[in-house]
CSV table of C-alpha atoms and ligand atoms in Angstrom, one decimal:
chain,number,residue,atom,x,y,z
A,265,MET,CA,-33.3,-1.9,-9.5
A,266,HIS,CA,-30.1,-3.8,-8.8
A,267,SER,CA,-27.3,-1.6,-7.6
A,268,ARG,CA,-24.5,-2.1,-10.1
A,269,THR,CA,-21.8,-4.0,-8.5
A,270,VAL,CA,-18.5,-2.1,-8.7
A,271,ALA,CA,-16.2,-3.9,-11.0
A,272,PRO,CA,-13.0,-4.9,-9.3
A,273,ILE,CA,-10.1,-2.7,-10.3
A,274,SER,CA,-7.3,-4.7,-11.9
A,275,LEU,CA,-3.7,-3.8,-11.7
A,276,SER,CA,-3.8,-2.8,-15.4
A,277,ARG,CA,-6.7,-0.4,-14.8
A,278,PHE,CA,-5.1,1.0,-11.7
A,279,LEU,CA,-1.9,1.7,-13.6
A,280,ILE,CA,-3.7,3.2,-16.6
A,281,GLU,CA,-5.7,5.5,-14.3
A,282,GLU,CA,-2.5,6.5,-12.5
A,283,GLN,CA,-1.0,7.4,-15.9
A,284,ARG,CA,-4.1,9.2,-17.3
A,285,GLU,CA,-5.2,11.1,-14.2
A,286,LYS,CA,-2.1,11.7,-12.2
A,287,HIS,CA,0.5,11.7,-15.0
A,288,HIS,CA,2.4,9.8,-12.4
A,289,ILE,CA,3.8,7.2,-14.6
A,290,ASN,CA,4.5,6.8,-18.3
A,291,ALA,CA,3.7,4.0,-20.7
A,292,ASP,CA,7.1,2.3,-20.2
A,293,LEU,CA,6.9,2.3,-16.4
A,294,ARG,CA,3.3,1.0,-16.7
A,295,LEU,CA,4.6,-1.8,-19.0
A,296,LEU,CA,7.5,-2.6,-16.6
A,297,ILE,CA,5.1,-3.0,-13.6
A,298,GLU,CA,2.7,-5.2,-15.6
A,299,VAL,CA,5.5,-7.4,-16.9
A,300,VAL,CA,7.0,-7.8,-13.4
A,301,ALA,CA,3.5,-8.6,-12.0
A,302,ARG,CA,3.0,-11.2,-14.8
A,303,ALA,CA,6.4,-12.8,-13.9
A,304,CYS,CA,5.3,-12.9,-10.2
A,305,LYS,CA,2.2,-14.8,-11.3
A,306,ALA,CA,4.4,-17.4,-13.0
A,307,ILE,CA,6.7,-17.6,-9.9
A,308,SER,CA,3.5,-18.0,-7.7
A,309,ILE,CA,2.4,-21.0,-9.8
A,310,ALA,CA,5.9,-22.6,-9.6
A,311,VAL,CA,6.1,-22.0,-5.8
A,312,GLY,CA,2.6,-23.2,-5.4
A,313,LYS,CA,3.3,-26.6,-6.9
A,314,GLY,CA,5.7,-27.5,-4.0
A,315,ALA,CA,7.0,-31.0,-4.2
A,316,LEU,CA,4.7,-31.7,-7.2
A,317,GLY,CA,6.7,-29.3,-9.4
A,318,GLY,CA,10.0,-31.0,-9.0
A,319,VAL,CA,11.6,-27.6,-8.2
A,320,LEU,CA,12.2,-28.0,-4.4
A,321,GLY,CA,15.6,-28.4,-2.9
A,322,SER,CA,19.0,-27.2,-3.9
A,323,ALA,CA,20.1,-26.4,-7.4
A,324,GLY,CA,23.6,-27.5,-6.4
A,325,THR,CA,25.1,-24.1,-7.2
A,326,GLU,CA,26.1,-21.0,-5.2
A,327,ASN,CA,25.2,-17.4,-5.9
A,328,VAL,CA,27.4,-14.4,-5.7
A,329,GLN,CA,26.5,-14.2,-2.0
A,330,GLY,CA,28.1,-17.6,-1.5
A,331,GLU,CA,24.6,-19.0,-0.6
A,332,VAL,CA,23.5,-22.3,-1.9
A,333,GLN,CA,20.8,-21.6,-4.6
A,334,LYS,CA,17.5,-23.3,-4.4
A,335,LYS,CA,16.1,-24.6,-7.7
A,336,LEU,CA,13.3,-22.0,-7.3
A,337,ASP,CA,15.8,-19.2,-6.8
A,338,VAL,CA,17.3,-20.0,-10.2
A,339,LEU,CA,13.9,-20.5,-11.8
A,340,SER,CA,12.5,-17.3,-10.4
A,341,ASN,CA,15.5,-15.4,-11.6
A,342,GLU,CA,15.1,-16.8,-15.1
A,343,ILE,CA,11.4,-16.0,-15.2
A,344,LEU,CA,12.1,-12.3,-14.3
A,345,LEU,CA,14.9,-12.1,-16.9
A,346,GLU,CA,12.9,-13.6,-19.7
A,347,ALA,CA,9.8,-11.5,-18.9
A,348,ASN,CA,11.8,-8.2,-19.0
A,349,GLU,CA,14.3,-8.5,-21.8
A,350,TRP,CA,12.1,-7.9,-24.8
A,351,GLY,CA,9.8,-5.0,-23.7
A,352,GLY,CA,12.0,-2.1,-24.5
A,353,HIS,CA,11.4,-0.5,-21.1
A,354,LEU,CA,14.7,-1.4,-19.5
A,355,ALA,CA,18.4,-0.4,-19.9
A,356,ALA,CA,19.6,-3.3,-17.7
A,357,LEU,CA,18.6,-5.7,-14.9
A,358,ALA,CA,20.4,-6.7,-11.7
A,359,SER,CA,19.6,-9.5,-9.3
A,360,GLU,CA,20.6,-11.0,-6.0
A,361,GLU,CA,21.3,-14.2,-8.0
A,362,MET,CA,23.7,-12.7,-10.5
A,363,ASP,CA,27.2,-11.2,-9.9
A,364,ALA,CA,26.9,-8.5,-12.5
A,365,PRO,CA,24.0,-6.6,-14.1
A,366,HIS,CA,22.3,-8.4,-17.0
A,367,PRO,CA,22.4,-6.4,-20.2
A,368,ILE,CA,19.4,-6.2,-22.5
A,369,PRO,CA,20.3,-8.3,-25.6
A,370,HIS,CA,21.2,-6.2,-28.6
A,371,ARG,CA,18.3,-7.7,-30.6
A,372,TYR,CA,15.9,-5.8,-28.3
A,373,PRO,CA,15.4,-2.0,-27.8
A,374,LYS,CA,16.5,-0.4,-24.5
A,375,GLY,CA,14.5,1.8,-22.3
A,376,GLU,CA,15.1,4.4,-19.6
A,377,TYR,CA,14.7,2.1,-16.5
A,378,LEU,CA,16.8,-0.1,-14.4
A,379,LEU,CA,15.2,-3.1,-12.6
A,380,VAL,CA,16.9,-4.7,-9.5
A,381,PHE,CA,15.3,-7.6,-7.7
A,382,ASP,CA,15.6,-10.4,-5.2
A,383,PRO,CA,13.7,-13.0,-7.2
A,384,LEU,CA,12.8,-15.3,-4.3
A,385,ASP,CA,13.4,-13.9,-0.9
A,386,GLY,CA,13.3,-16.2,2.1
A,387,SER,CA,13.9,-19.2,-0.1
A,388,SER,CA,15.3,-21.2,2.8
A,389,ASN,CA,11.7,-21.4,3.8
A,390,ILE,CA,10.6,-22.9,0.5
A,391,ASP,CA,11.2,-26.5,1.5
A,392,VAL,CA,9.2,-26.2,4.7
A,393,ASN,CA,6.2,-24.5,3.0
A,394,VAL,CA,6.5,-21.1,4.6
A,395,SER,CA,5.6,-17.8,2.8
A,396,VAL,CA,8.3,-16.4,0.5
A,397,GLY,CA,8.4,-13.4,-1.9
A,398,THR,CA,9.9,-11.4,-4.7
A,399,ILE,CA,11.2,-7.9,-4.0
A,400,PHE,CA,11.8,-5.4,-6.8
A,401,SER,CA,13.1,-1.8,-7.2
A,402,VAL,CA,12.9,0.5,-10.2
A,403,LEU,CA,15.5,3.3,-10.9
A,404,ARG,CA,16.1,5.5,-13.9
A,405,CYS,CA,19.1,4.8,-15.9
A,406,PRO,CA,21.5,7.7,-15.7
A,407,ALA,CA,21.2,10.0,-18.7
A,408,GLY,CA,23.5,9.2,-21.6
A,409,VAL,CA,24.5,5.8,-20.2
A,410,ARG,CA,23.9,3.4,-23.1
A,411,GLU,CA,25.6,0.3,-21.6
A,412,PRO,CA,24.8,0.5,-17.9
A,413,ASP,CA,27.3,-1.4,-15.6
A,414,ALA,CA,27.0,-1.9,-11.8
A,415,GLY,CA,27.8,1.8,-11.3
A,416,ALA,CA,24.6,2.9,-12.9
A,417,PHE,CA,22.7,1.1,-10.2
A,418,LEU,CA,24.6,2.7,-7.3
A,419,GLN,CA,21.9,5.4,-6.7
A,420,PRO,CA,20.5,6.3,-3.2
A,421,GLY,CA,17.1,4.6,-2.6
A,422,SER,CA,15.5,8.1,-2.7
A,423,GLN,CA,15.9,7.9,-6.5
A,424,GLN,CA,13.6,4.9,-6.8
A,425,VAL,CA,10.6,5.6,-9.1
A,426,ALA,CA,8.7,2.5,-8.0
A,427,ALA,CA,9.2,-0.5,-5.7
A,428,GLY,CA,7.1,-3.5,-4.7
A,429,TYR,CA,7.0,-7.1,-3.6
A,430,ALA,CA,4.9,-10.2,-4.2
A,431,VAL,CA,4.2,-12.4,-1.2
A,432,TYR,CA,3.5,-16.0,-2.0
A,433,GLY,CA,1.4,-16.9,1.1
A,434,PRO,CA,-2.1,-18.3,1.6
A,435,SER,CA,-3.0,-15.8,-1.1
A,436,THR,CA,-0.5,-14.2,-3.6
A,437,MET,CA,-0.4,-10.5,-3.2
A,438,LEU,CA,1.4,-7.7,-5.0
A,439,VAL,CA,2.2,-4.6,-2.9
A,440,LEU,CA,3.3,-1.6,-4.9
A,441,THR,CA,4.4,2.1,-4.5
A,442,LEU,CA,4.8,4.5,-7.3
A,443,GLY,CA,5.8,7.3,-4.9
A,444,ASP,CA,2.2,8.2,-4.2
A,445,GLY,CA,1.1,5.8,-1.3
A,446,VAL,CA,1.1,2.1,-1.1
A,447,GLN,CA,-1.5,-0.2,-2.8
A,448,ALA,CA,-2.1,-3.9,-2.4
A,449,PHE,CA,-3.4,-6.3,-5.1
A,450,THR,CA,-4.6,-9.9,-4.6
A,451,LEU,CA,-4.1,-12.5,-7.3
A,452,ASP,CA,-7.5,-13.7,-8.6
A,453,ARG,CA,-6.4,-17.2,-9.7
A,454,GLU,CA,-9.5,-17.7,-11.8
A,455,LEU,CA,-9.2,-14.5,-13.7
A,456,GLY,CA,-5.4,-14.7,-13.6
A,457,SER,CA,-5.1,-11.0,-12.7
A,458,PHE,CA,-4.1,-9.0,-9.7
A,459,VAL,CA,-7.1,-7.1,-8.2
A,460,LEU,CA,-6.9,-4.0,-6.1
A,461,THR,CA,-7.8,-5.1,-2.5
A,462,ALA,CA,-6.3,-2.3,-0.3
A,463,ARG,CA,-5.6,1.4,-1.1
A,464,ASP,CA,-3.2,3.7,0.8
A,465,LEU,CA,-1.9,1.3,3.4
A,466,ARG,CA,-0.8,3.1,6.6
A,467,ILE,CA,1.6,1.7,9.3
A,468,PRO,CA,0.4,2.7,12.8
A,469,GLU,CA,3.0,5.0,14.5
A,470,ASP,CA,3.1,2.8,17.6
A,471,THR,CA,3.2,-1.0,18.0
A,472,ARG,CA,3.5,-3.8,20.5
A,473,GLU,CA,5.0,-6.3,18.0
A,474,PHE,CA,8.6,-6.7,16.9
A,475,ALA,CA,10.4,-9.0,14.5
A,476,ILE,CA,14.0,-9.9,15.0
A,477,ASN,CA,16.1,-13.1,15.1
A,478,LEU,CA,16.6,-13.2,18.9
A,479,SER,CA,19.1,-16.0,18.7
A,480,ASN,CA,21.7,-13.4,17.8
A,481,LEU,CA,21.2,-11.4,21.0
A,482,ARG,CA,24.6,-12.2,22.5
A,483,HIS,CA,26.3,-10.9,19.3
A,484,TRP,CA,24.5,-7.5,19.3
A,485,GLN,CA,26.0,-4.1,20.0
A,486,ALA,CA,25.0,-2.4,23.3
A,487,PRO,CA,22.2,-0.1,22.1
A,488,MET,CA,20.5,-3.0,20.3
A,489,ARG,CA,20.6,-5.2,23.4
A,490,ARG,CA,19.3,-2.3,25.5
A,491,TYR,CA,16.3,-1.7,23.2
A,492,ILE,CA,15.3,-5.4,22.9
A,493,GLU,CA,15.8,-6.1,26.6
A,494,GLU,CA,13.4,-3.2,27.4
A,495,LEU,CA,10.8,-4.8,25.1
A,496,LEU,CA,11.4,-8.2,26.7
A,497,ALA,CA,11.0,-6.6,30.2
A,498,GLY,CA,7.4,-5.7,29.3
A,499,LYS,CA,5.1,-4.3,31.9
A,500,SER,CA,7.6,-4.6,34.7
A,501,GLY,CA,10.3,-2.8,32.6
A,502,PRO,CA,10.9,0.8,31.5
A,503,ARG,CA,8.3,0.5,28.7
A,504,GLY,CA,5.5,-0.4,31.1
A,505,VAL,CA,3.7,-2.6,28.5
A,506,ASP,CA,4.2,-6.1,27.1
A,507,PHE,CA,5.4,-6.7,23.6
A,508,ASN,CA,5.0,-9.7,21.2
A,509,LEU,CA,7.7,-11.3,19.0
A,510,ARG,CA,7.0,-12.5,15.5
A,511,TRP,CA,9.9,-13.8,13.2
A,512,VAL,CA,9.0,-15.6,10.0
A,513,ALA,CA,12.7,-15.4,8.7
A,514,SER,CA,11.2,-14.3,5.4
A,515,MET,CA,11.6,-10.5,5.1
A,516,VAL,CA,8.6,-10.2,2.7
A,517,ALA,CA,6.3,-12.0,5.1
A,518,ASP,CA,7.4,-10.0,8.1
A,519,VAL,CA,7.2,-6.7,6.3
A,520,HIS,CA,3.8,-7.5,4.9
A,521,ARG,CA,2.5,-8.1,8.4
A,522,ILE,CA,3.9,-4.8,9.5
A,523,LEU,CA,2.1,-3.0,6.5
A,524,CYS,CA,-1.1,-4.7,7.5
A,525,ARG,CA,-1.1,-4.2,11.3
A,526,GLY,CA,2.0,-2.3,12.3
A,527,GLY,CA,5.2,-3.6,14.0
A,528,ILE,CA,8.9,-3.3,13.5
A,529,PHE,CA,11.5,-5.4,11.6
A,530,ILE,CA,15.1,-5.3,12.6
A,531,TYR,CA,18.2,-7.1,11.2
A,532,PRO,CA,21.0,-5.3,13.0
A,533,LEU,CA,24.7,-5.6,12.8
A,534,ASP,CA,26.1,-8.4,15.0
A,535,ALA,CA,29.6,-9.6,15.7
A,536,LYS,CA,29.1,-12.5,13.3
A,537,ILE,CA,28.3,-10.3,10.2
A,538,LYS,CA,29.9,-7.0,11.2
A,539,ASP,CA,32.7,-7.4,8.6
A,540,ARG,CA,30.1,-7.8,5.8
A,541,GLY,CA,28.2,-4.7,6.9
A,542,GLY,CA,25.0,-6.5,7.7
A,543,LYS,CA,22.8,-9.4,6.5
A,544,LEU,CA,20.3,-7.8,4.2
A,545,ARG,CA,21.2,-6.3,0.8
A,546,LEU,CA,20.7,-2.5,0.2
A,547,LEU,CA,19.7,-2.3,-3.4
A,548,TYR,CA,17.1,-5.1,-3.6
A,549,GLU,CA,15.9,-5.7,0.0
A,550,ALA,CA,16.4,-2.6,2.2
A,551,ASN,CA,15.8,0.1,-0.4
A,552,PRO,CA,12.5,-1.2,-1.9
A,553,MET,CA,11.1,-2.1,1.5
A,554,ALA,CA,12.2,1.3,3.0
A,555,PHE,CA,10.5,3.1,0.1
A,556,ILE,CA,7.3,1.2,0.7
A,557,VAL,CA,7.4,1.6,4.5
A,558,GLU,CA,8.0,5.4,4.3
A,559,GLN,CA,5.2,5.7,1.7
A,560,ALA,CA,2.9,4.0,4.3
A,561,GLY,CA,3.9,6.5,7.0
A,562,GLY,CA,6.6,4.3,8.6
A,563,MET,CA,10.3,4.9,9.1
A,564,ALA,CA,13.4,3.0,7.8
A,565,THR,CA,17.0,3.5,9.1
A,566,ASP,CA,20.3,1.6,9.2
A,567,GLY,CA,20.4,2.3,13.0
A,568,LEU,CA,21.9,5.8,12.5
A,569,GLY,CA,20.4,7.4,9.3
A,570,ARG,CA,17.7,7.1,6.7
A,571,ILE,CA,18.2,4.0,4.5
A,572,LEU,CA,16.9,5.9,1.4
A,573,ASP,CA,19.8,8.5,1.9
A,574,LEU,CA,22.5,5.8,1.7
A,575,VAL,CA,24.7,6.0,-1.4
A,576,PRO,CA,25.5,2.4,-2.4
A,577,GLN,CA,29.2,1.5,-2.8
A,578,SER,CA,28.6,-1.9,-4.5
A,579,LEU,CA,25.7,-3.8,-6.2
A,580,HIS,CA,25.4,-6.4,-3.4
A,581,GLN,CA,26.2,-4.2,-0.5
A,582,ARG,CA,24.7,-5.2,2.8
A,583,VAL,CA,23.3,-2.9,5.5
A,584,PRO,CA,21.6,-3.1,8.9
A,585,VAL,CA,17.8,-2.7,8.6
A,586,PHE,CA,15.4,-1.1,11.1
A,587,LEU,CA,12.0,-0.4,9.7
A,588,GLY,CA,8.3,-0.1,10.6
A,589,SER,CA,6.2,1.8,13.1
A,590,LYS,CA,7.7,5.3,13.2
A,591,ASN,CA,7.9,5.9,17.0
A,592,GLU,CA,9.6,2.6,17.7
A,593,ILE,CA,12.2,3.0,14.9
A,594,ALA,CA,12.8,6.6,16.1
A,595,ARG,CA,13.5,5.3,19.6
A,596,VAL,CA,15.9,2.4,18.7
A,597,THR,CA,17.7,4.7,16.2
A,598,GLN,CA,18.1,7.3,18.9
A,599,TYR,CA,19.6,4.7,21.2
A,600,HIS,CA,22.2,3.9,18.5
A,601,ARG,CA,22.9,7.5,17.8
A,602,GLU,CA,23.5,8.2,21.6
A,603,ALA,CA,25.9,5.2,21.7
A,604,ALA,CA,27.7,6.4,18.6
A,605,ALA,CA,28.1,9.9,20.1
A,606,ALA,CA,29.3,8.6,23.5
B,855,LIG,P1,17.9,-15.5,9.6
B,855,LIG,C1,16.1,-14.7,4.0
B,855,LIG,O1,17.2,-15.5,3.9
B,855,LIG,C2,16.5,-13.3,4.5
B,855,LIG,O2,17.4,-12.7,3.6
B,855,LIG,C3,15.3,-12.4,4.8
B,855,LIG,O3,14.3,-12.7,4.0
B,855,LIG,C4,15.0,-12.8,6.3
B,855,LIG,O4,14.4,-11.7,7.0
B,855,LIG,C5,16.4,-13.1,6.9
B,855,LIG,O5,17.3,-13.5,5.8
B,855,LIG,C6,16.4,-14.2,7.9
B,855,LIG,O6,17.6,-14.3,8.5
B,855,LIG,O7,19.2,-15.0,10.2
B,855,LIG,O8,16.8,-15.4,10.6
B,855,LIG,O9,18.0,-16.7,8.8
């Protein structure tokens, strides 16, 4: 008697079971996640073509951040817009690549959700074939708001109903939280569907691995330098153990490693970017990653307080980001709080 092989659980089946058994999501949110996942498959194909796809290099334009847009930044943004406009699940979309929110065209019905995303994070790595990703966050549109403007998106990250990222690496993976743990799906390129490959990811509370752009050390504030110099001192320093540095310069790749084996990711304030409030964007980088990290038992702060408690002041607001293994983030946050209180 052959034991029946357990059929792989597709993203669609996972979402339907979440909806049916846990009443955790409704049909519109299920459709939203499936549409975003389908768009990420299309982006994965475009990214995977590399030089053969004629989409490497600069688009010759700048985005609202003043950053030169890669052709794939623009293409990924368009893929996500086109995929999400018609479904009737969204009231509006916002993106790192667009100054203002994108309204749902009047020819389509509107839904109750807002989607905000970084269509291709780490795109400076594209031309050198290093992993990049898509980061997305789902909020509810405030009640009674029929034509959501930027103000409708300015909700604390604790209001997110879902968040996730796709990482375009050796394999393409989708990592998702609906507020009930973190699940990971791997793209089966033959089936063309995401298959559940890891349930309830947990970040170890301790770690010996840290991710930071060390070249900014001389620009950091005192508590940041204190914390990193202790890690670099290793066995002979106050921590008494050696630490390892990893920095991909692609937030999605660094955060994914942390979800898989622990670690911390820090992009602190430094003298160069102090006036801008930080490097990473709150609504579509810090908030979704903080939601995922907390759901996996980690911690996420801006150096002083919980990222998910921050009330955004603008759509493209930047913040310092400290996230990952709880005990290390608690320590470095404590150093910053002590310095602020001194
Ligand atoms: P740096 C990519 O541009 C990004 O927004 C994040 O994905 C990444 O963690 C960070 O910036 C890299 O910054 O200063 O090392 O280039």
